Amino acid sequence: MSDEIRYHDLGYGITCIDTQLYRSGLAACYLIEHDGMVGFVDTGTNNSVSILQEVLRRKGIANEKVNYIMPTHVHLDHAGASGKLMQEFPEATLLAHPRAARHLADPTKLMQGSQAVYGEKAFKKMFGKLIPVAVERIQEATDGFELDFNGRKLLFIDTPGHARHHYCIYDEQSSGLFTGDTFGASYPELNLGRRRFIFPPTTPVQFDPDAWLETIDKLMELSPARVFITHFGMLEGVEGLAKLLRQAIRDYAAIAQEFASSENRCKRISECILQDSINYLLDQHCGADVATIRHLISFDMELNAQGLDYWLTTQNVT
């Protein structure tokens, strides 16, 4: 993690804050300010709390003025700091997906599942101790729930595909969607070529390609002008990105099925989706060499392969 605090104003009262997960430019959360109201979309990990508080300090916003914490889903790069932030922000309400609320109130299973993915030592270093949120401070945001953000409407949308406990938020003022992992990951360092590089995070354990494709169609019905993705930043040209993401989801599912009967299939899936990504980026003249590309996305592809491997198991694909 860098010591430098990185954040930038996107307009519309929205600030993108780099939560410094592993490196700069990998994971963000978003601060929304409107007519005295303050809220965060996604939280980063416990290691990110000091960053968020420093941004508030520089903006002259007291902890007591934060109204809402809105984790798009319970994966820890998005919700890991929820408990700690709720301790720091005594007037805040946590808006949770109905399937996420119980895990934020009691993060025991969430912690166990994450330790299984990352290993206990790495988990402790990356995420620290997960702090429960008092049930009375959690409000469930069901599909279609509208938050009146002091005259600014935020629409919450159930968006399965990456995870069944995932929502996205449509902000009318910016004509933008806060999408967590639902609208893919797209790193700035790899977007200097002819076309953007965007991929679906298929991390364990709830990847559902059919649901994900339906979710993208549902989001596109809103005709968003931009998306605010956690990994990483604001993207425009949303229709073209949706087309790329749909194809990537189909490709990932097909690759997983291709290796369904193979020995070491998780490793083979990982190698295949990594090499396909490298080939695409080189073809698009992304500006990065192979070593840099591997450095930036190899870990993502390993996690994606784990999720695809688990999906094969649940589908009984052999």
PDB file of N, CA and C in Angstrom, residues 274-284:
ATOM      1  N   LEU A 274      -5.755 -16.321 -18.788  1.00  0.00           N
ATOM      2  CA  LEU A 274      -4.655 -15.366 -18.729  1.00  0.00           C
ATOM      3  C   LEU A 274      -4.044 -15.172 -20.109  1.00  0.00           C
ATOM      4  N   GLN A 275      -3.773 -16.268 -20.809  1.00  0.00           N
ATOM      5  CA  GLN A 275      -3.155 -16.151 -22.129  1.00  0.00           C
ATOM      6  C   GLN A 275      -4.091 -15.469 -23.124  1.00  0.00           C
ATOM      7  N   ASP A 276      -5.370 -15.782 -23.056  1.00  0.00           N
ATOM      8  CA  ASP A 276      -6.332 -15.105 -23.931  1.00  0.00           C
ATOM      9  C   ASP A 276      -6.343 -13.601 -23.671  1.00  0.00           C
ATOM     10  N   SER A 277      -6.241 -13.217 -22.408  1.00  0.00           N
ATOM     11  CA  SER A 277      -6.216 -11.796 -22.057  1.00  0.00           C
ATOM     12  C   SER A 277      -4.955 -11.128 -22.587  1.00  0.00           C
ATOM     13  N   ILE A 278      -3.827 -11.800 -22.428  1.00  0.00           N
ATOM     14  CA  ILE A 278      -2.565 -11.258 -22.941  1.00  0.00           C
ATOM     15  C   ILE A 278      -2.643 -11.075 -24.452  1.00  0.00           C
ATOM     16  N   ASN A 279      -3.143 -12.083 -25.137  1.00  0.00           N
ATOM     17  CA  ASN A 279      -3.239 -12.005 -26.600  1.00  0.00           C
ATOM     18  C   ASN A 279      -4.121 -10.831 -27.029  1.00  0.00           C
ATOM     19  N   TYR A 280      -5.249 -10.670 -26.347  1.00  0.00           N
ATOM     20  CA  TYR A 280      -6.164  -9.565 -26.679  1.00  0.00           C
ATOM     21  C   TYR A 280      -5.475  -8.216 -26.466  1.00  0.00           C
ATOM     22  N   LEU A 281      -4.818  -8.065 -25.320  1.00  0.00           N
ATOM     23  CA  LEU A 281      -4.194  -6.788 -24.996  1.00  0.00           C
ATOM     24  C   LEU A 281      -3.060  -6.447 -25.952  1.00  0.00           C
ATOM     25  N   LEU A 282      -2.272  -7.436 -26.323  1.00  0.00           N
ATOM     26  CA  LEU A 282      -1.203  -7.188 -27.287  1.00  0.00           C
ATOM     27  C   LEU A 282      -1.779  -6.822 -28.647  1.00  0.00           C
ATOM     28  N   ASP A 283      -2.847  -7.494 -29.033  1.00  0.00           N
ATOM     29  CA  ASP A 283      -3.488  -7.201 -30.313  1.00  0.00           C
ATOM     30  C   ASP A 283      -4.061  -5.786 -30.336  1.00  0.00           C
ATOM     31  N   GLN A 284      -4.509  -5.312 -29.184  1.00  0.00           N
ATOM     32  CA  GLN A 284      -5.078  -3.963 -29.099  1.00  0.00           C
ATOM     33  C   GLN A 284      -4.014  -2.893 -28.858  1.00  0.00           C
TER      34      GLN A 284
END
